[in-house]
XYZ file of C-alpha atoms in Angstrom:
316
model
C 98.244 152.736 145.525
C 99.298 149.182 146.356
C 102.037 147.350 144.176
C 100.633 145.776 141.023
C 100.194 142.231 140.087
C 102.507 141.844 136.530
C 100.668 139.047 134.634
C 104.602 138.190 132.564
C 101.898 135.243 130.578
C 99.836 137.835 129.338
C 102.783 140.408 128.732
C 104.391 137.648 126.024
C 100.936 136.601 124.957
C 101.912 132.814 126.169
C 100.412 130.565 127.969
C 100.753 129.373 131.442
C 102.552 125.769 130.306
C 104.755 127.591 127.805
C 108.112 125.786 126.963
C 111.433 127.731 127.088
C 111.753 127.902 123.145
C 107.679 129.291 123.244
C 108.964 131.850 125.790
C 111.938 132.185 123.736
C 109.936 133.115 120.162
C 107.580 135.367 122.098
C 109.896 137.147 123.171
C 111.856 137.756 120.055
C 108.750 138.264 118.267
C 107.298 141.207 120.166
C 111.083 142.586 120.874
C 111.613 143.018 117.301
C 108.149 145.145 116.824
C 108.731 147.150 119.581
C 112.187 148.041 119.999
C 113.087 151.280 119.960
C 115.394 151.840 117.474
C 112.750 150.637 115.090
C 109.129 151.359 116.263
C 107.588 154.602 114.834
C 106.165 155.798 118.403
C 109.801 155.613 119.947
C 107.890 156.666 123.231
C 105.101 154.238 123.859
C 107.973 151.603 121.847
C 110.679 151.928 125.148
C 107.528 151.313 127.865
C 106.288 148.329 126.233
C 109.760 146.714 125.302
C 111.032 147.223 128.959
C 107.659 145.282 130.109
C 108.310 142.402 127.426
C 111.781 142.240 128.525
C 111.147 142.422 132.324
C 108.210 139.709 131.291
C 111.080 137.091 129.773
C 113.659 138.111 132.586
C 111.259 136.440 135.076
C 109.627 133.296 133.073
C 113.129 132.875 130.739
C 114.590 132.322 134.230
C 113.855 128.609 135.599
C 114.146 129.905 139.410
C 112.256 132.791 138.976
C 109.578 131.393 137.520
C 108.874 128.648 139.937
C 109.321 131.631 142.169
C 106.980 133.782 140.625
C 104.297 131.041 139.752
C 104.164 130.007 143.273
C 103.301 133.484 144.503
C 100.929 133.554 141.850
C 97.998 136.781 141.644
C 98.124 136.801 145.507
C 101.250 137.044 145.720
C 100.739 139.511 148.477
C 98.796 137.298 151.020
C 101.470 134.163 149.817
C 103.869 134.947 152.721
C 105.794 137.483 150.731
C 105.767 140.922 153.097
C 104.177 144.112 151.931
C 105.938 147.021 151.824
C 105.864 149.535 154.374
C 102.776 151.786 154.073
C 101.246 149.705 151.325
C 103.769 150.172 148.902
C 103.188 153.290 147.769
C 104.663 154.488 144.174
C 105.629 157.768 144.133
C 104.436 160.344 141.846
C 106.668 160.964 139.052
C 108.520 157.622 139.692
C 107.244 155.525 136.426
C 108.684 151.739 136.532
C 110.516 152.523 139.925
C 111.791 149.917 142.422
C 110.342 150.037 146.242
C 112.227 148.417 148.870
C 112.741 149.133 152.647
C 116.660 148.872 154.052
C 117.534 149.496 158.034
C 113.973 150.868 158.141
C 113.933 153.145 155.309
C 112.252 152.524 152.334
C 113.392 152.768 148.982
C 111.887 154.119 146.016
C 113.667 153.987 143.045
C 113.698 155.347 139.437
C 115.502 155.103 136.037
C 116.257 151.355 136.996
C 113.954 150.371 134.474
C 112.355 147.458 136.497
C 108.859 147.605 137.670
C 107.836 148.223 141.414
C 106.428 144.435 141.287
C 109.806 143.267 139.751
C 111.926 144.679 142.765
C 109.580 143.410 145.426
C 109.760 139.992 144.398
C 113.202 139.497 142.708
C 114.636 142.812 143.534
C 115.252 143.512 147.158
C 119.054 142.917 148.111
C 120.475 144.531 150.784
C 123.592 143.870 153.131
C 123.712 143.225 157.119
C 125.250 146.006 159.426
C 125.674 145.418 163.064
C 122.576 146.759 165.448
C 122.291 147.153 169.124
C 121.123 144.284 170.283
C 124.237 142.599 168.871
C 125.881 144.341 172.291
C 125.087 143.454 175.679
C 125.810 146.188 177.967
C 127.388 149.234 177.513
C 126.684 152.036 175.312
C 126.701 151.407 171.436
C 129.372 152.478 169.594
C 128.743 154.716 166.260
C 127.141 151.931 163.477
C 127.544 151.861 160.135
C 124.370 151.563 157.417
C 123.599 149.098 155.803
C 124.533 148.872 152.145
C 121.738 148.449 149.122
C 121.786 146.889 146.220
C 119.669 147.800 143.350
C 119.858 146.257 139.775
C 119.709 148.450 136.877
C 118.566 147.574 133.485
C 121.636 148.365 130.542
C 121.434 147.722 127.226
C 124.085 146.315 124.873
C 124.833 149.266 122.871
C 125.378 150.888 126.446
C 128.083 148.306 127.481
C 129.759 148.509 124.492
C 129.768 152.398 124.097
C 128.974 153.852 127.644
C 126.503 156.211 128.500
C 125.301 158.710 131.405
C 122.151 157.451 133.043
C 119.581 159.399 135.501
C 119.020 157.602 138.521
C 116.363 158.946 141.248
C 115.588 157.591 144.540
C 113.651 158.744 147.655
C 113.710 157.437 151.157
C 110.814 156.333 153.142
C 107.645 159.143 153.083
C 110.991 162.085 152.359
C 109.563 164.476 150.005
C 112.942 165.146 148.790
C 114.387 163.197 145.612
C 117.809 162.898 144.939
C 118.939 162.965 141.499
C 122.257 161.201 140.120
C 123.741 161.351 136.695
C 125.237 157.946 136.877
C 128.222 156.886 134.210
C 127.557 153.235 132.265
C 131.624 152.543 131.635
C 132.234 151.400 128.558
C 132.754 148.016 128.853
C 130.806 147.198 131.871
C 129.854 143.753 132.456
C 126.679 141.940 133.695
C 127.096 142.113 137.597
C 129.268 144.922 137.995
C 128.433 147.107 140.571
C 128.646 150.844 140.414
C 128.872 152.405 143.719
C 127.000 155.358 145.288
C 129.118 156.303 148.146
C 126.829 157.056 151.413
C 123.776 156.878 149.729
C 122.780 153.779 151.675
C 120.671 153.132 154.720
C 121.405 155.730 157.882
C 123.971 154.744 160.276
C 123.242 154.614 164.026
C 124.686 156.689 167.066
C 126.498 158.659 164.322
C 127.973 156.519 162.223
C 128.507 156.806 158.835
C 125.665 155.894 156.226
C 126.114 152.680 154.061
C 126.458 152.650 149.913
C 124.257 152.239 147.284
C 125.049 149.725 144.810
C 123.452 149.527 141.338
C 124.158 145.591 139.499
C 124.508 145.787 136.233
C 121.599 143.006 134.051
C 121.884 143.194 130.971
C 118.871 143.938 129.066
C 117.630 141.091 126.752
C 117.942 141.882 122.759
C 115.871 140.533 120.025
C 118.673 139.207 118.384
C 121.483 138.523 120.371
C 122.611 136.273 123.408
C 125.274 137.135 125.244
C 128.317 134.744 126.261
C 130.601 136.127 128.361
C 131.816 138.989 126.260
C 130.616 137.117 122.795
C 127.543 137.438 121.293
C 125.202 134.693 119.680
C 122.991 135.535 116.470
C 120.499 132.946 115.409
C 120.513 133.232 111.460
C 117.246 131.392 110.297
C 117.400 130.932 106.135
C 115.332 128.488 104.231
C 116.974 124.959 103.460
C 117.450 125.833 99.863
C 119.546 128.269 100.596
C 122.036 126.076 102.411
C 122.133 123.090 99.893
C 122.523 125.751 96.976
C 124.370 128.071 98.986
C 123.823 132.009 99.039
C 124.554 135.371 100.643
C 123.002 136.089 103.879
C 123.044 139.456 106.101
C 123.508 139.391 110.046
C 122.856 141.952 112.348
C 125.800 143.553 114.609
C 126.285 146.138 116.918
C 128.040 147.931 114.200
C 125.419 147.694 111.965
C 124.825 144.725 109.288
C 127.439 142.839 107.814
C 127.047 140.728 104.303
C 128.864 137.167 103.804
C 128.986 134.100 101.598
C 127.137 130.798 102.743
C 128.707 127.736 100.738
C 126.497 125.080 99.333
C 126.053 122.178 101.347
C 126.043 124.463 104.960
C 125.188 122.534 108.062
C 122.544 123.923 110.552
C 124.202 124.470 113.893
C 127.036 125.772 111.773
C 128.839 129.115 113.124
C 130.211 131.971 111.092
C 132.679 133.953 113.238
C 132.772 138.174 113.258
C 135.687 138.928 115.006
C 135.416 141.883 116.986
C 132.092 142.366 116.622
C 130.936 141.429 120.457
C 131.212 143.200 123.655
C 134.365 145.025 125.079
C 136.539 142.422 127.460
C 139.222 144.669 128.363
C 142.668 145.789 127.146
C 141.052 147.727 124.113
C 139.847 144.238 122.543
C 136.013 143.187 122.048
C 134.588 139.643 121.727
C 133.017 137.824 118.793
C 130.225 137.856 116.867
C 128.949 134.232 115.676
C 126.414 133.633 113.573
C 124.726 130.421 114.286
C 122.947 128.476 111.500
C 119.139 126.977 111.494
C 116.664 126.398 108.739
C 113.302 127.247 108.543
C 110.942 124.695 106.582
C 107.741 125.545 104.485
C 104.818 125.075 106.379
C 102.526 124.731 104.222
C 103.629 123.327 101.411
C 102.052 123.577 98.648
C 101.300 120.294 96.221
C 104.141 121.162 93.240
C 106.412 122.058 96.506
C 105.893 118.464 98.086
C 106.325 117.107 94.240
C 109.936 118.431 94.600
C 110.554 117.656 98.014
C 109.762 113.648 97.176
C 111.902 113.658 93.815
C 114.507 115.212 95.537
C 114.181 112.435 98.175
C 113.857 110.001 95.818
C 117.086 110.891 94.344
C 119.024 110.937 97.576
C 117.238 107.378 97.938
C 115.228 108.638 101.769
């Protein structure tokens, strides 16, 4: 069947003149019910977090959503080209890629983008010499072209490593090829790990080209990543930072306690050392935790009795 229509406003349950921080709470809102590590149906949990996260990859992303919201629901008849044979998904291929490379197309699974995803926003591939680039004579051997892929890794994965099954088939093949492909510990957003030869067909007998697979780092509920330090937004109520308190973050290593002093700022940062991704030579980044207040809203008439005493006292 043809390639799907996402609706990425309906995924987030926004709307279609959303701001970034709408997009932003959305997003963290549904990640936190349905991620995996602590949803009850682990199952149906993973498909529906990697469509929320594929949903704020696109509209989270200025470019791609001007991109995406000028293609719009016909995005096929907008100029963008269809894929060869109608696009196709192959059976057993859930949330695979389809792209076509030196005339081959590509169907891809384990990736954990959507076939939609990878038409618009997915489709890389590098330029190998062809024929007509010679005038006379007879060709020499050609190399294939080289494709890149990205695949979807998550944070525990960069900082621990895993093995990952990759699957692609080529063009109407009935054959599927199978990788177990290592995540390094480590690994970095854009890194490429390279399949050697597993690229588009060479020409005249040349050598086939490699596939590459680009490392995007899935999006977390509660994290954003800065080079190899991660950002954790800790949200307490504004009593708690004039009085001062204990508050709990969330690492990779599990949760961590610490003190918060009376009087704390918001925008304030509490450092973790350590506690971030890997950035070489045995060492990992940091963890800060990074300081807003939530106010009531709806306060209720004693609540608004305090507030205006205790403004009256600091003479607002």
């Amino acid at each position: 069947m043809p390639v799907q229509y996402r609706d990425y406003y309906e995924t987030l349950g926004v709307s279609k003149t959303a701001t970034p921080d709408e997009l932003k709470s959305a997003f963290r809102k549904l990640a936190r019910k349905f991620h995996p590590d602590t949803a009850e149906d682990k199952k149906t949990a993973e498909e529906k977090f990697k469509e929320i996260n594929e949903a704020y990859e696109v509209l989270g992303d200025p470019e791609k959503r001007k991109k995406y919201d000028e293609l719009g629901p016909n995005w096929q008849q907008g100029g963008f080209p269809r894929p060869p044979g109608g696009g196709a998904r192959p059976q057993g291929f859930p949330g695979a890629g389809t792209y076509e490379s030196g005339g081959a197309e590509y169907h891809f699974g384990g990736t954990g983008f959507s076939d939609f995803f990878e038409q618009v926003f997915g489709a890389r591939r590098g330029r190998s010499r062809g024929y007509d680039d010679f005038e006379y004579g007879e060709a020499p051997p050609m190399r294939g072209q080289d494709v890149e892929a990205d695949i979807l890794v998550t944070l525990e994965e960069a900082l621990n490593g895993s093995n990952r099954q990759i699957s692609f088939r080529r063009g109407d093949s009935g054959k599927v090829q199978t990788y177990t492909v290592k995540i390094p510990k480590g690994v970095h957003q854009g890194q490429r790990i390279r399949l050697a030869g597993q690229g588009g067909s060479g020409g005249a007998g040349g050598e086939a080209g490699d596939l590459y697979l680009r490392i995007k780092f899935e999006r977390h509920p509660n994290f954003e990543v800065e080079g190899s330090d991660l950002l954790y937004e800790l949200e307490l109520p504004v009593h708690r930072l004039v009085l001062g308190s204990d508050a709990e973050v969330v690492t990779l290593d599990g949760r961590a306690r610490f003190p918060i002093p009376p009087g704390t700022q918001v925008g304030r940062k509490f450092r973790f050392a350590g506690r971030g991704l890997p950035k070489g030579g045995g060492q990992r980044g940091d963890l800060y935790a990074v300081v807003t207040a939530t106010v009531p809203q709806n306060p209720s008439e004693k609540e608004k009795e305090l507030w205006q005493q205790i403004a009256a006292l600091s003479g607002a």
